[in-house]
Coordinates of C-alpha atoms in Angstrom, one line a residue:
M9 CA 7.8 -9.9 -2.1
L10 CA 11.6 -9.8 -2.3
V11 CA 11.6 -13.6 -2.7
V12 CA 9.0 -13.6 -5.4
V13 CA 10.6 -10.8 -7.5
S14 CA 14.0 -12.5 -7.1
T15 CA 12.7 -15.9 -8.4
H16 CA 13.7 -15.3 -12.0
T17 CA 17.2 -14.4 -11.1
A18 CA 17.6 -17.4 -8.7
M19 CA 16.3 -19.7 -11.5
N20 CA 19.0 -18.4 -13.9
L21 CA 21.7 -18.8 -11.2
G22 CA 20.8 -22.3 -9.9
G23 CA 17.3 -23.4 -10.7
P24 CA 14.5 -24.5 -8.3
P25 CA 17.0 -25.7 -5.5
L26 CA 18.5 -22.2 -5.3
V27 CA 15.0 -20.6 -5.2
A28 CA 14.1 -22.8 -2.2
V29 CA 17.4 -22.1 -0.4
Y30 CA 17.0 -18.4 -1.0
A31 CA 13.4 -18.4 0.2
V32 CA 14.4 -20.2 3.4
A33 CA 17.3 -17.9 4.0
M34 CA 15.1 -14.8 3.5
A35 CA 12.6 -16.2 6.0
C36 CA 15.4 -16.6 8.6
V37 CA 16.5 -13.1 7.9
V38 CA 13.0 -11.7 8.5
L39 CA 12.7 -13.7 11.7
L40 CA 16.0 -12.2 12.9
L41 CA 15.0 -8.6 12.0
P42 CA 13.9 -7.7 15.6
L43 CA 17.2 -9.0 17.0
A44 CA 19.2 -7.1 14.4
T45 CA 17.3 -3.9 15.2
D46 CA 17.8 -4.3 18.9
L47 CA 21.5 -5.0 18.5
L48 CA 21.9 -1.9 16.3
R49 CA 20.0 0.2 18.9
R50 CA 22.4 -0.9 21.6
A51 CA 25.5 -0.4 19.4
P52 CA 27.6 2.8 19.5
S53 CA 26.1 5.7 17.5
W54 CA 28.8 5.4 14.8
V55 CA 27.8 1.9 13.9
T56 CA 24.6 2.6 12.0
P57 CA 26.0 5.3 9.6
S58 CA 29.1 3.1 9.1
L59 CA 26.9 0.2 7.9
V60 CA 25.1 2.5 5.6
L61 CA 28.3 3.8 4.1
V62 CA 29.8 0.3 3.6
C63 CA 26.6 -0.9 1.9
L64 CA 26.6 2.1 -0.4
A65 CA 30.2 1.7 -1.2
V66 CA 29.6 -2.0 -2.2
L67 CA 26.6 -1.2 -4.3
V68 CA 28.3 1.7 -6.1
T69 CA 31.3 -0.6 -6.8
V70 CA 29.0 -3.3 -8.1
F71 CA 27.2 -0.8 -10.2
V72 CA 30.3 0.8 -11.7
R73 CA 31.9 -2.6 -12.6
G74 CA 28.7 -4.1 -13.8
V75 CA 26.7 -1.6 -15.8
P76 CA 28.1 -1.2 -19.4
A77 CA 28.4 2.2 -21.0
A78 CA 25.4 3.4 -23.0
D79 CA 27.2 3.1 -26.3
A80 CA 28.8 -0.3 -25.5
M81 CA 25.8 -2.6 -25.2
T82 CA 25.7 -5.8 -27.0
L83 CA 23.2 -8.7 -27.0
G84 CA 22.8 -10.0 -23.5
V85 CA 24.8 -7.2 -21.8
G86 CA 23.2 -4.4 -19.8
S87 CA 19.6 -3.5 -19.3
D88 CA 17.0 -3.2 -22.0
R89 CA 15.0 -0.9 -19.6
A90 CA 18.0 1.5 -19.0
N91 CA 18.8 1.5 -22.7
A92 CA 15.1 2.4 -23.4
L93 CA 15.5 5.5 -21.3
D94 CA 18.8 6.4 -22.9
V95 CA 17.5 6.0 -26.4
A96 CA 14.3 7.9 -25.7
L97 CA 16.1 10.8 -24.1
T98 CA 18.6 10.9 -27.0
H99 CA 15.7 11.2 -29.4
L100 CA 14.0 13.8 -27.3
A101 CA 17.2 15.9 -27.2
A102 CA 17.4 15.7 -30.9
G103 CA 13.7 16.8 -31.3
L104 CA 12.5 13.4 -32.4
Y105 CA 9.5 11.3 -31.3
P106 CA 11.0 9.0 -28.6
Y107 CA 8.5 6.2 -29.0
S108 CA 9.4 5.6 -32.6
A109 CA 12.8 4.2 -31.5
T110 CA 13.7 0.8 -30.2
T111 CA 16.2 -0.5 -27.7
Y112 CA 19.4 -2.4 -28.6
L113 CA 17.3 -5.6 -28.3
Q114 CA 14.9 -4.1 -30.8
N115 CA 12.1 -3.8 -28.2
P116 CA 9.7 -0.9 -28.1
I117 CA 10.2 2.0 -25.7
T118 CA 7.7 1.2 -22.8
P119 CA 8.4 3.7 -20.0
L120 CA 5.8 6.4 -19.6
P121 CA 6.9 10.1 -20.0
G122 CA 7.3 10.6 -16.3
A123 CA 10.2 8.2 -16.4
F124 CA 11.9 10.5 -18.9
V125 CA 11.6 13.4 -16.5
L126 CA 13.1 11.4 -13.6
A127 CA 15.9 9.9 -15.7
A128 CA 16.9 13.1 -17.6
P129 CA 19.2 14.7 -15.0
W130 CA 21.1 11.4 -14.5
W131 CA 21.4 10.8 -18.3
W132 CA 22.5 14.4 -18.9
V133 CA 25.2 14.3 -16.2
T134 CA 26.5 10.7 -16.6
G135 CA 25.5 9.7 -20.1
T136 CA 23.2 6.9 -18.9
A137 CA 19.9 6.8 -17.0
A138 CA 21.1 3.7 -15.1
W139 CA 22.9 6.0 -12.6
Q140 CA 19.5 6.9 -11.1
N141 CA 19.6 3.5 -9.4
V142 CA 22.3 4.8 -7.1
G143 CA 20.5 8.1 -6.4
W144 CA 17.1 6.5 -5.7
T145 CA 18.7 3.9 -3.4
V146 CA 20.2 6.7 -1.3
L147 CA 16.8 8.5 -1.3
L148 CA 15.0 5.5 0.1
L149 CA 17.0 5.7 3.3
P150 CA 15.7 9.1 4.5
V151 CA 12.2 8.3 3.3
L152 CA 12.1 5.2 5.5
N153 CA 13.7 7.1 8.4
G154 CA 11.4 10.1 8.1
G155 CA 14.6 12.3 7.9
W156 CA 18.3 12.2 7.3
R157 CA 19.1 10.8 10.8
P158 CA 19.3 7.0 10.5
R159 CA 17.2 5.1 13.0
P160 CA 17.9 1.4 13.8
G161 CA 14.6 -0.1 12.6
P162 CA 14.2 1.6 9.2
T163 CA 18.0 1.3 8.5
V164 CA 17.9 -2.4 9.0
L165 CA 15.0 -2.6 6.6
W166 CA 16.9 -0.5 4.1
L167 CA 20.0 -2.7 4.4
L168 CA 17.8 -5.8 3.8
T169 CA 16.2 -4.2 0.7
A170 CA 19.5 -2.9 -0.7
A171 CA 21.7 -5.8 0.0
G172 CA 19.5 -8.8 0.7
A173 CA 17.6 -9.4 -2.6
F174 CA 18.8 -11.1 -5.8
E175 CA 16.6 -8.8 -7.8
V176 CA 18.2 -5.7 -6.4
W177 CA 21.7 -7.0 -7.0
R178 CA 20.7 -7.9 -10.6
E179 CA 19.4 -4.4 -11.2
F180 CA 22.6 -2.9 -9.9
L181 CA 24.6 -5.2 -12.2
V182 CA 22.7 -4.4 -15.4
G183 CA 21.1 -1.0 -14.6
D184 CA 17.4 -1.9 -14.3
D185 CA 15.1 0.3 -12.2
L186 CA 12.2 -1.8 -11.2
V187 CA 12.8 -1.5 -7.5
T188 CA 14.6 1.8 -7.3
G189 CA 12.3 3.5 -9.9
A190 CA 9.4 3.4 -7.4
V191 CA 11.3 5.3 -4.7
P192 CA 10.6 8.8 -6.2
A193 CA 6.9 7.9 -6.3
L194 CA 7.1 6.7 -2.6
A195 CA 8.8 10.0 -1.7
A196 CA 6.0 11.9 -3.4
V197 CA 3.4 9.9 -1.5
V198 CA 5.1 10.7 1.8
W199 CA 5.3 14.4 0.8
T200 CA 1.6 14.5 -0.1
L201 CA 0.5 12.9 3.1
R202 CA 2.6 15.3 5.2
A203 CA 1.3 18.3 3.2
A204 CA -2.3 17.1 3.8
D205 CA -1.6 16.9 7.6
R206 CA 0.0 20.4 7.8
G207 CA -2.9 22.2 6.1
S208 CA -1.1 24.2 3.4
V209 CA -3.1 24.1 0.1
G210 CA -0.2 25.3 -1.9
A211 CA 2.2 22.7 -0.5
L212 CA -0.5 20.0 -1.1
A213 CA -0.9 21.0 -4.7
A214 CA 2.8 21.0 -5.3
A215 CA 3.1 17.5 -3.7
A216 CA 0.2 16.3 -5.8
A217 CA 1.9 17.5 -8.9
A218 CA 5.1 15.6 -7.9
L219 CA 2.9 12.6 -7.2
G220 CA 1.6 12.8 -10.7
V221 CA 5.0 13.1 -12.4
T222 CA 6.7 10.3 -10.3
T223 CA 3.8 7.8 -10.8
C224 CA 3.6 8.5 -14.5
T225 CA 6.4 6.0 -15.2
R226 CA 4.4 2.7 -15.4
P227 CA 0.7 2.3 -16.0
H228 CA -0.3 0.5 -12.8
L229 CA 1.3 3.3 -10.7
A230 CA -1.9 5.3 -11.5
L231 CA -3.6 3.2 -8.8
V232 CA -1.2 4.8 -6.2
V233 CA -2.7 8.2 -7.1
V234 CA -6.2 6.9 -6.3
I235 CA -5.2 5.4 -3.0
V236 CA -3.4 8.5 -1.9
A237 CA -6.3 10.8 -2.9
V238 CA -8.7 8.7 -0.9
A239 CA -6.3 8.7 2.1
V240 CA -6.0 12.5 1.9
G241 CA -9.7 12.8 1.7
M242 CA -10.1 10.8 4.9
R243 CA -7.4 12.7 6.7
A244 CA -8.0 16.3 5.5
G245 CA -11.4 16.4 3.9
R246 CA -13.0 15.5 0.6
R247 CA -12.0 18.7 -1.1
R248 CA -8.3 18.1 -0.5
G249 CA -8.6 14.5 -1.6
L250 CA -10.2 15.7 -4.9
L251 CA -7.4 18.4 -5.2
V252 CA -4.7 15.7 -4.9
G253 CA -6.5 13.4 -7.4
G254 CA -7.2 16.2 -9.8
V255 CA -3.7 17.8 -9.8
A256 CA -2.0 14.4 -10.2
A257 CA -4.3 13.4 -13.0
M258 CA -3.6 16.7 -14.7
A259 CA 0.1 16.0 -14.4
W260 CA -0.4 12.6 -16.1
A261 CA -2.4 14.4 -18.9
V262 CA 0.2 17.1 -19.4
L263 CA 2.9 14.4 -19.7
I264 CA 1.1 11.9 -21.9
V265 CA -1.3 13.8 -24.2
P266 CA 1.5 15.4 -26.3
F267 CA 2.8 12.0 -27.2
L268 CA -0.6 10.8 -28.3
V269 CA -0.8 13.4 -31.1
G270 CA -0.6 11.5 -34.3
G271 CA -2.4 8.4 -33.0
V272 CA -2.5 6.0 -30.1
A273 CA -1.0 3.1 -32.1
R274 CA 2.5 4.4 -32.0
F275 CA 2.5 5.1 -28.3
S276 CA 4.5 2.0 -27.4
P277 CA 4.1 1.9 -23.6
L278 CA 0.8 0.2 -24.4
H279 CA 2.8 -2.8 -25.5
V280 CA 3.8 -3.5 -21.9
A281 CA 0.4 -5.2 -21.5
A282 CA 1.9 -8.3 -23.2
K283 CA 3.8 -8.9 -19.9
V284 CA 0.5 -9.8 -18.3
T285 CA -1.9 -10.9 -21.1
G286 CA 0.5 -12.0 -23.8
E287 CA -1.0 -9.5 -26.2
R288 CA 0.5 -6.1 -27.1
G289 CA -1.6 -2.9 -27.0
L290 CA -5.2 -2.3 -25.9
S291 CA -6.5 -5.8 -26.1
A292 CA -9.7 -7.0 -24.6
G293 CA -7.8 -8.9 -22.0
I294 CA -6.0 -5.9 -20.6
V295 CA -9.2 -3.8 -20.6
V296 CA -11.0 -6.5 -18.6
I297 CA -8.1 -6.8 -16.2
A298 CA -7.9 -3.0 -15.8
L299 CA -11.6 -2.7 -15.1
G300 CA -11.5 -5.6 -12.7
A301 CA -8.6 -4.1 -10.8
A302 CA -10.4 -0.7 -10.6
L303 CA -13.5 -2.4 -9.2
L304 CA -11.6 -4.4 -6.7
L305 CA -9.6 -1.4 -5.6
A306 CA -12.8 0.7 -5.3
G307 CA -14.4 -2.0 -3.2
A308 CA -11.4 -2.3 -0.9
L309 CA -11.1 1.4 -0.5
W310 CA -14.8 1.7 0.4
R311 CA -14.5 -1.2 2.8
F312 CA -11.2 -0.5 4.6
G313 CA -10.4 3.2 3.8
P314 CA -6.6 3.7 4.3
S315 CA -6.1 6.6 6.6
S316 CA -2.8 5.8 8.4
D317 CA 0.6 5.8 6.7
E318 CA 1.0 2.1 7.2
A319 CA -2.4 1.3 5.5
V320 CA -1.5 3.5 2.6
G321 CA 1.8 1.7 2.2
W322 CA 0.3 -1.7 2.3
F323 CA -2.6 -0.7 -0.1
C324 CA 0.0 0.6 -2.6
A325 CA 2.2 -2.5 -2.2
V326 CA -0.7 -4.9 -2.8
V327 CA -1.9 -3.3 -6.0
L328 CA 1.6 -2.8 -7.4
F329 CA 2.4 -6.5 -6.7
A330 CA -0.7 -7.6 -8.6
P331 CA 1.1 -7.8 -12.1
S332 CA 3.5 -10.5 -10.6
V333 CA 0.5 -12.5 -9.4
L334 CA -1.3 -12.1 -12.8
S335 CA 1.9 -13.2 -14.6
M336 CA 2.2 -16.1 -12.3
A337 CA -1.4 -17.2 -12.8
R338 CA -1.0 -17.0 -16.6
S339 CA 2.2 -19.0 -16.5
L340 CA 0.5 -21.7 -14.4
L341 CA -2.5 -21.9 -16.7
E342 CA -0.3 -22.1 -19.9
T343 CA 2.6 -24.2 -18.7
G344 CA 1.7 -25.6 -15.3
A345 CA 4.8 -23.9 -13.8
V346 CA 5.8 -20.4 -12.7
W347 CA 9.5 -20.6 -13.5
D348 CA 9.2 -18.9 -16.9
A349 CA 7.0 -16.1 -15.6
D350 CA 8.4 -12.6 -15.4
L351 CA 7.7 -12.1 -11.6
T352 CA 9.9 -9.0 -11.5
L353 CA 6.9 -7.0 -12.6
G354 CA 5.8 -6.5 -9.0
A355 CA 9.2 -5.2 -7.9
V356 CA 7.9 -1.7 -7.7
A357 CA 5.8 -2.8 -4.7
V358 CA 8.9 -3.4 -2.6
P359 CA 9.7 0.2 -1.5
F360 CA 6.1 0.7 -0.5
A361 CA 6.0 -2.5 1.6
V362 CA 9.3 -1.6 3.3
W363 CA 8.0 1.9 4.1
A364 CA 4.8 0.4 5.6
L365 CA 6.9 -1.7 7.9
A366 CA 9.1 1.3 8.8
V367 CA 6.1 3.4 9.9
R368 CA 4.2 0.6 11.5
D369 CA 4.9 1.8 15.1
R370 CA 4.1 5.4 14.4
V371 CA 0.8 7.0 15.5
P372 CA -1.4 7.8 12.5
S373 CA -1.6 11.5 11.9
T374 CA -5.4 11.5 12.1
L375 CA -5.2 10.1 15.6
A376 CA -2.5 12.4 16.6
R377 CA -4.6 15.5 16.1
E378 CA -7.0 15.1 19.0
E379 CA -9.8 17.6 19.7
P380 CA -9.3 19.6 22.9
V381 CA -11.2 18.4 25.9
V382 CA -13.6 21.0 27.3
L383 CA -14.4 20.6 31.0
P384 CA -17.7 21.7 32.3
A385 CA -17.8 24.9 34.3

């Protein structure tokens, strides 16, 4: 996934030869992951946190030197996505409708309202929403480790994600949030699964609300809510699965419905459909694709039913990576090549795939709760 979402950046830097070299290099890195994990496990205890600190220092330095100030963007400089959040939050703070504005590239504002909620604290403190890149990158590490204590395996995966992908480096240079923006949603997924296992209805409802807010950033993240609700239903009972789905859906409604007052036509997030179909808004193409995706997901959930953390992670990663596949298919049909396709659309799948790898060796919670054995008298 890191190779695919980095293809566009590699093409801009060096064309197809660099794409091939990068793909081979990443394949070698993946093959060496077990060796790197073993070396880190054998190393002194200070090595792992030291590597994390060095990586963070480099990323912050790249970010500070690369991302322009919110009021200093010119054509070709900075991130249109980060600027969309800055412009929208500025309009909201002034009591204006955020989706009536455009970015500095004159593009419509396409993030869903949940993205405003997540970006608002960073924008208010620093002046630009792009700083959330740093915060969410830090958050990914304890999510992968299952706590604040770094473990060798998950830490190696985090280092690979944070420092090994062209797309991640590009995002840090310009302020994009395609990879890091999915981390809060992943954290909410983990929280929801843990709350379902521990049996507290109040905690589960709170986690489901967080799941709704953090997934209400891009339209296809709604599929994550469906997957998690099904997983909770399998692990903790149908009622709790319905609770998760219902509360998360309510959070989506609370966030989106106020922005639909006055008509759907001016709700510019619908324009993001052009990334896949070439047509903006609710076209027949995007409706067919959405219905097809829903049917495929329903069939896969019925057939396989994700109950373990790893299965949930891979299910989420696959459905979130689908826009890249669709964009690739459209580019192949129209031009016979994939080089001009925007394959970064599936970057939100990366944190979920990495988390699935990080929890691969854990015992699924449903298997861990064994029924007591009653011996005959």
